[in-house]
GROMACS .gro file of C-alpha atoms in nm:
model
  258
    1UNK     CA    1 -12.967   7.983  10.587
    2UNK     CA    2 -12.837   7.854  10.254
    3UNK     CA    3 -12.469   7.774  10.286
    4UNK     CA    4 -12.285   7.620   9.993
    5UNK     CA    5 -12.116   7.285  10.021
    6UNK     CA    6 -11.831   7.128   9.825
    7UNK     CA    7 -11.613   7.436   9.867
    8UNK     CA    8 -11.245   7.377   9.807
    9UNK     CA    9 -11.045   7.507  10.102
   10UNK     CA   10 -10.746   7.724  10.016
   11UNK     CA   11 -10.396   7.625  10.106
   12UNK     CA   12 -10.258   7.823  10.398
   13UNK     CA   13  -9.934   7.934  10.555
   14UNK     CA   14 -10.088   7.986  10.898
   15UNK     CA   15 -10.043   7.742  11.186
   16UNK     CA   16 -10.408   7.780  11.293
   17UNK     CA   17 -10.553   7.681  10.954
   18UNK     CA   18 -10.929   7.713  10.953
   19UNK     CA   19 -10.949   7.986  11.218
   20UNK     CA   20 -11.060   8.330  11.103
   21UNK     CA   21 -11.082   8.394  10.730
   22UNK     CA   22 -10.870   8.266  10.441
   23UNK     CA   23 -10.737   8.590  10.293
   24UNK     CA   24 -10.598   8.605   9.943
   25UNK     CA   25 -10.507   8.975   9.958
   26UNK     CA   26 -10.586   9.308  10.123
   27UNK     CA   27 -10.515   9.623   9.924
   28UNK     CA   28 -10.610   9.988   9.879
   29UNK     CA   29 -10.741  10.099   9.540
   30UNK     CA   30 -11.036  10.259   9.363
   31UNK     CA   31 -11.364  10.073   9.338
   32UNK     CA   32 -11.365   9.980   8.972
   33UNK     CA   33 -11.722   9.862   8.920
   34UNK     CA   34 -12.080   9.952   8.998
   35UNK     CA   35 -12.249  10.258   9.141
   36UNK     CA   36 -11.947  10.342   9.360
   37UNK     CA   37 -11.691  10.324   9.079
   38UNK     CA   38 -11.404  10.561   9.151
   39UNK     CA   39 -11.443  10.562   9.531
   40UNK     CA   40 -11.115  10.495   9.721
   41UNK     CA   41 -11.166  10.166   9.905
   42UNK     CA   42 -10.986   9.895  10.097
   43UNK     CA   43 -11.043   9.556   9.939
   44UNK     CA   44 -11.046   9.243  10.153
   45UNK     CA   45 -11.039   8.942   9.922
   46UNK     CA   46 -11.125   8.606  10.072
   47UNK     CA   47 -11.029   8.277   9.912
   48UNK     CA   48 -11.264   7.994   9.819
   49UNK     CA   49 -11.579   7.985   9.606
   50UNK     CA   50 -11.882   7.764   9.553
   51UNK     CA   51 -11.890   7.834   9.176
   52UNK     CA   52 -11.637   7.823   8.894
   53UNK     CA   53 -11.694   8.086   8.625
   54UNK     CA   54 -11.464   8.011   8.332
   55UNK     CA   55 -11.375   8.382   8.306
   56UNK     CA   56 -11.315   8.434   8.679
   57UNK     CA   57 -11.088   8.735   8.730
   58UNK     CA   58 -10.963   8.606   9.066
   59UNK     CA   59 -10.839   8.262   8.961
   60UNK     CA   60 -10.646   8.206   9.283
   61UNK     CA   61 -10.959   8.241   9.495
   62UNK     CA   62 -11.164   7.989   9.297
   63UNK     CA   63 -10.997   7.751   9.053
   64UNK     CA   64 -10.678   7.725   9.258
   65UNK     CA   65 -10.764   7.894   9.590
   66UNK     CA   66 -10.469   8.015   9.792
   67UNK     CA   67 -10.433   8.237  10.096
   68UNK     CA   68 -10.338   8.269  10.458
   69UNK     CA   69 -10.581   8.223  10.745
   70UNK     CA   70 -10.604   8.548  10.939
   71UNK     CA   71 -10.805   8.651  11.241
   72UNK     CA   72 -11.046   8.941  11.220
   73UNK     CA   73 -10.829   9.164  11.441
   74UNK     CA   74 -10.532   9.143  11.204
   75UNK     CA   75 -10.754   9.213  10.903
   76UNK     CA   76 -10.901   9.519  11.073
   77UNK     CA   77 -10.556   9.642  11.165
   78UNK     CA   78 -10.455   9.639  10.800
   79UNK     CA   79 -10.780   9.808  10.695
   80UNK     CA   80 -10.719  10.086  10.950
   81UNK     CA   81 -10.368  10.141  10.814
   82UNK     CA   82 -10.526  10.295  10.503
   83UNK     CA   83 -10.643  10.608  10.683
   84UNK     CA   84 -10.771  10.776  10.364
   85UNK     CA   85 -11.048  10.519  10.314
   86UNK     CA   86 -11.383  10.481  10.486
   87UNK     CA   87 -11.516  10.232  10.229
   88UNK     CA   88 -11.433   9.861  10.252
   89UNK     CA   89 -11.516   9.602   9.988
   90UNK     CA   90 -11.539   9.240  10.103
   91UNK     CA   91 -11.489   9.030   9.794
   92UNK     CA   92 -11.359   8.696   9.679
   93UNK     CA   93 -11.405   8.425   9.559
   94UNK     CA   94 -11.735   8.412   9.739
   95UNK     CA   95 -11.693   8.574  10.083
   96UNK     CA   96 -12.031   8.457  10.215
   97UNK     CA   97 -11.929   8.091  10.216
   98UNK     CA   98 -11.736   8.188  10.530
   99UNK     CA   99 -11.937   8.237  10.848
  100UNK     CA  100 -11.657   8.455  10.986
  101UNK     CA  101 -11.736   8.716  10.720
  102UNK     CA  102 -12.031   8.816  10.937
  103UNK     CA  103 -11.800   8.896  11.229
  104UNK     CA  104 -11.576   9.105  11.004
  105UNK     CA  105 -11.876   9.298  10.868
  106UNK     CA  106 -12.004   9.358  11.222
  107UNK     CA  107 -11.667   9.493  11.332
  108UNK     CA  108 -11.642   9.718  11.025
  109UNK     CA  109 -11.988   9.853  11.102
  110UNK     CA  110 -11.891   9.925  11.464
  111UNK     CA  111 -11.594  10.127  11.340
  112UNK     CA  112 -11.804  10.332  11.099
  113UNK     CA  113 -11.691  10.188  10.766
  114UNK     CA  114 -11.918  10.166  10.464
  115UNK     CA  115 -11.912   9.798  10.366
  116UNK     CA  116 -11.982   9.661  10.020
  117UNK     CA  117 -12.010   9.285   9.976
  118UNK     CA  118 -11.929   9.140   9.635
  119UNK     CA  119 -12.127   8.817   9.606
  120UNK     CA  120 -12.274   8.580   9.352
  121UNK     CA  121 -12.609   8.586   9.535
  122UNK     CA  122 -12.631   8.216   9.616
  123UNK     CA  123 -12.586   8.253   9.994
  124UNK     CA  124 -12.772   8.480  10.234
  125UNK     CA  125 -12.631   8.588  10.567
  126UNK     CA  126 -12.767   8.838  10.818
  127UNK     CA  127 -12.497   9.104  10.853
  128UNK     CA  128 -12.453   9.484  10.847
  129UNK     CA  129 -12.407   9.533  10.473
  130UNK     CA  130 -12.432   9.884  10.326
  131UNK     CA  131 -12.431   9.771   9.964
  132UNK     CA  132 -12.486   9.420   9.833
  133UNK     CA  133 -12.321   9.407   9.493
  134UNK     CA  134 -12.476   9.089   9.359
  135UNK     CA  135 -12.344   8.934   9.041
  136UNK     CA  136 -12.575   8.646   8.946
  137UNK     CA  137 -12.398   8.405   8.717
  138UNK     CA  138 -12.547   8.352   8.372
  139UNK     CA  139 -12.540   8.038   8.160
  140UNK     CA  140 -12.252   8.191   7.965
  141UNK     CA  141 -12.035   8.166   8.280
  142UNK     CA  142 -12.055   7.786   8.298
  143UNK     CA  143 -11.716   7.617   8.255
  144UNK     CA  144 -11.796   7.381   7.969
  145UNK     CA  145 -11.506   7.148   7.879
  146UNK     CA  146 -11.398   7.373   7.592
  147UNK     CA  147 -11.393   7.680   7.823
  148UNK     CA  148 -11.265   7.523   8.144
  149UNK     CA  149 -10.934   7.699   8.226
  150UNK     CA  150 -10.801   7.370   8.366
  151UNK     CA  151 -10.931   7.172   8.070
  152UNK     CA  152 -11.104   6.909   8.283
  153UNK     CA  153 -11.471   7.009   8.278
  154UNK     CA  154 -11.559   6.851   8.613
  155UNK     CA  155 -11.721   7.171   8.743
  156UNK     CA  156 -11.969   7.214   8.455
  157UNK     CA  157 -12.266   7.033   8.609
  158UNK     CA  158 -12.208   7.158   8.965
  159UNK     CA  159 -12.173   7.520   8.853
  160UNK     CA  160 -12.481   7.504   8.632
  161UNK     CA  161 -12.694   7.354   8.911
  162UNK     CA  162 -12.584   7.604   9.176
  163UNK     CA  163 -12.527   7.933   8.993
  164UNK     CA  164 -12.876   8.073   9.076
  165UNK     CA  165 -13.047   8.037   9.414
  166UNK     CA  166 -13.361   8.247   9.390
  167UNK     CA  167 -13.445   8.212   9.761
  168UNK     CA  168 -13.109   8.347   9.872
  169UNK     CA  169 -13.104   8.610   9.597
  170UNK     CA  170 -13.451   8.749   9.673
  171UNK     CA  171 -13.384   8.747  10.048
  172UNK     CA  172 -13.070   8.952   9.992
  173UNK     CA  173 -13.246   9.202   9.764
  174UNK     CA  174 -13.516   9.258  10.026
  175UNK     CA  175 -13.266   9.292  10.312
  176UNK     CA  176 -13.002   9.527  10.168
  177UNK     CA  177 -12.943   9.815   9.933
  178UNK     CA  178 -12.863   9.620   9.621
  179UNK     CA  179 -12.715   9.643   9.276
  180UNK     CA  180 -12.753   9.353   9.033
  181UNK     CA  181 -12.433   9.343   8.831
  182UNK     CA  182 -12.419   9.113   8.530
  183UNK     CA  183 -12.104   9.019   8.343
  184UNK     CA  184 -12.202   9.035   7.975
  185UNK     CA  185 -12.014   8.831   7.718
  186UNK     CA  186 -12.236   8.932   7.424
  187UNK     CA  187 -12.595   9.015   7.324
  188UNK     CA  188 -12.710   8.656   7.374
  189UNK     CA  189 -12.691   8.712   7.753
  190UNK     CA  190 -12.967   8.976   7.755
  191UNK     CA  191 -13.276   8.749   7.737
  192UNK     CA  192 -13.153   8.559   8.042
  193UNK     CA  193 -13.079   8.884   8.224
  194UNK     CA  194 -13.424   9.030   8.160
  195UNK     CA  195 -13.589   8.701   8.261
  196UNK     CA  196 -13.388   8.684   8.584
  197UNK     CA  197 -13.463   9.048   8.669
  198UNK     CA  198 -13.835   8.976   8.617
  199UNK     CA  199 -13.810   8.672   8.847
  200UNK     CA  200 -13.638   8.879   9.116
  201UNK     CA  201 -13.906   9.147   9.092
  202UNK     CA  202 -14.180   8.884   9.132
  203UNK     CA  203 -14.007   8.726   9.432
  204UNK     CA  204 -13.930   9.044   9.629
  205UNK     CA  205 -14.118   9.322   9.803
  206UNK     CA  206 -13.841   9.566   9.715
  207UNK     CA  207 -13.867   9.771   9.397
  208UNK     CA  208 -13.585   9.673   9.163
  209UNK     CA  209 -13.545   9.965   8.923
  210UNK     CA  210 -13.371   9.943   8.588
  211UNK     CA  211 -13.104  10.170   8.741
  212UNK     CA  212 -13.028   9.890   8.988
  213UNK     CA  213 -12.941   9.655   8.701
  214UNK     CA  214 -12.583   9.701   8.581
  215UNK     CA  215 -12.428   9.557   8.267
  216UNK     CA  216 -12.052   9.508   8.281
  217UNK     CA  217 -11.836   9.398   7.989
  218UNK     CA  218 -11.648   9.070   8.032
  219UNK     CA  219 -11.273   9.108   8.014
  220UNK     CA  220 -10.970   9.097   8.242
  221UNK     CA  221 -10.738   9.309   8.026
  222UNK     CA  222 -10.770   9.635   7.832
  223UNK     CA  223 -10.739   9.441   7.509
  224UNK     CA  224 -11.027   9.211   7.603
  225UNK     CA  225 -11.244   9.506   7.711
  226UNK     CA  226 -11.174   9.680   7.381
  227UNK     CA  227 -11.369   9.396   7.219
  228UNK     CA  228 -11.672   9.410   7.450
  229UNK     CA  229 -11.699   9.759   7.598
  230UNK     CA  230 -11.884   9.935   7.315
  231UNK     CA  231 -12.128   9.650   7.254
  232UNK     CA  232 -12.227   9.630   7.622
  233UNK     CA  233 -12.270  10.009   7.640
  234UNK     CA  234 -12.505   9.992   7.341
  235UNK     CA  235 -12.700   9.709   7.504
  236UNK     CA  236 -12.739   9.913   7.824
  237UNK     CA  237 -12.890  10.197   7.624
  238UNK     CA  238 -13.115   9.962   7.428
  239UNK     CA  239 -13.256   9.788   7.737
  240UNK     CA  240 -13.257  10.087   7.973
  241UNK     CA  241 -13.015   9.931   8.221
  242UNK     CA  242 -12.705  10.097   8.365
  243UNK     CA  243 -12.361  10.046   8.214
  244UNK     CA  244 -12.072   9.997   8.453
  245UNK     CA  245 -11.707  10.017   8.350
  246UNK     CA  246 -11.422   9.807   8.481
  247UNK     CA  247 -11.230  10.116   8.587
  248UNK     CA  248 -10.944   9.926   8.749
  249UNK     CA  249 -10.877   9.741   8.423
  250UNK     CA  250 -10.891  10.066   8.223
  251UNK     CA  251 -10.641  10.225   8.463
  252UNK     CA  252 -10.407   9.940   8.556
  253UNK     CA  253 -10.483   9.663   8.307
  254UNK     CA  254 -10.455   9.325   8.484
  255UNK     CA  255 -10.205   9.429   8.753
  256UNK     CA  256 -10.255   9.253   9.089
  257UNK     CA  257 -10.368   9.453   9.389
  258UNK     CA  258 -10.593   9.686   9.190
   0.00000   0.00000   0.00000
């Protein structure tokens, strides 16, 4: 089982640091991206990541990971408190760097929740996952020194080497209902996307339809999306892939807990 190394552990305010899962936040909102956009969902955001996208929209789970270690029972209790929702999204950071994510997914399955996992596709784990929302990281995500939000550039080589793991990615596509969700910065990303989709199709027994390939505009604020939304929609039509909005940004801009 591929498990990433060199993961920065988040700071904690729990006495039993390292037990359970490092949780950055749990909140109730609408799924903003992908095929389930608009579905009321409880989001469980873990802290810690094995990659460092320069445009990461959850900075405090990756570049400066923070959170409190919580046991699975307490997480489930908070999920249950949102009685309107039967969808749960386990996100991050990269939630699959944590072995305890499997236990949480198993418990959610036992209680009848639909579970989506938001992952970069570099780690495979055997767990009850209803939808694997895989966002493979393109070359345009690499934190070059001029794009590094911390201005240090020490993650450039590590990110570039680890951003695609075809073994883990193809195993996940074959195991779960999957959507491949690509963050698009501009048209120059499309050749890499089409090449990667072709590689996934060659490596898997599962049929990966164009409808399973989602293009999502890069941007963490309405203003940023205003500069990318139309172009990415046009690219989706040109290539026959699906366009996905960032509904939570359209509705609430960059407010936390959305």
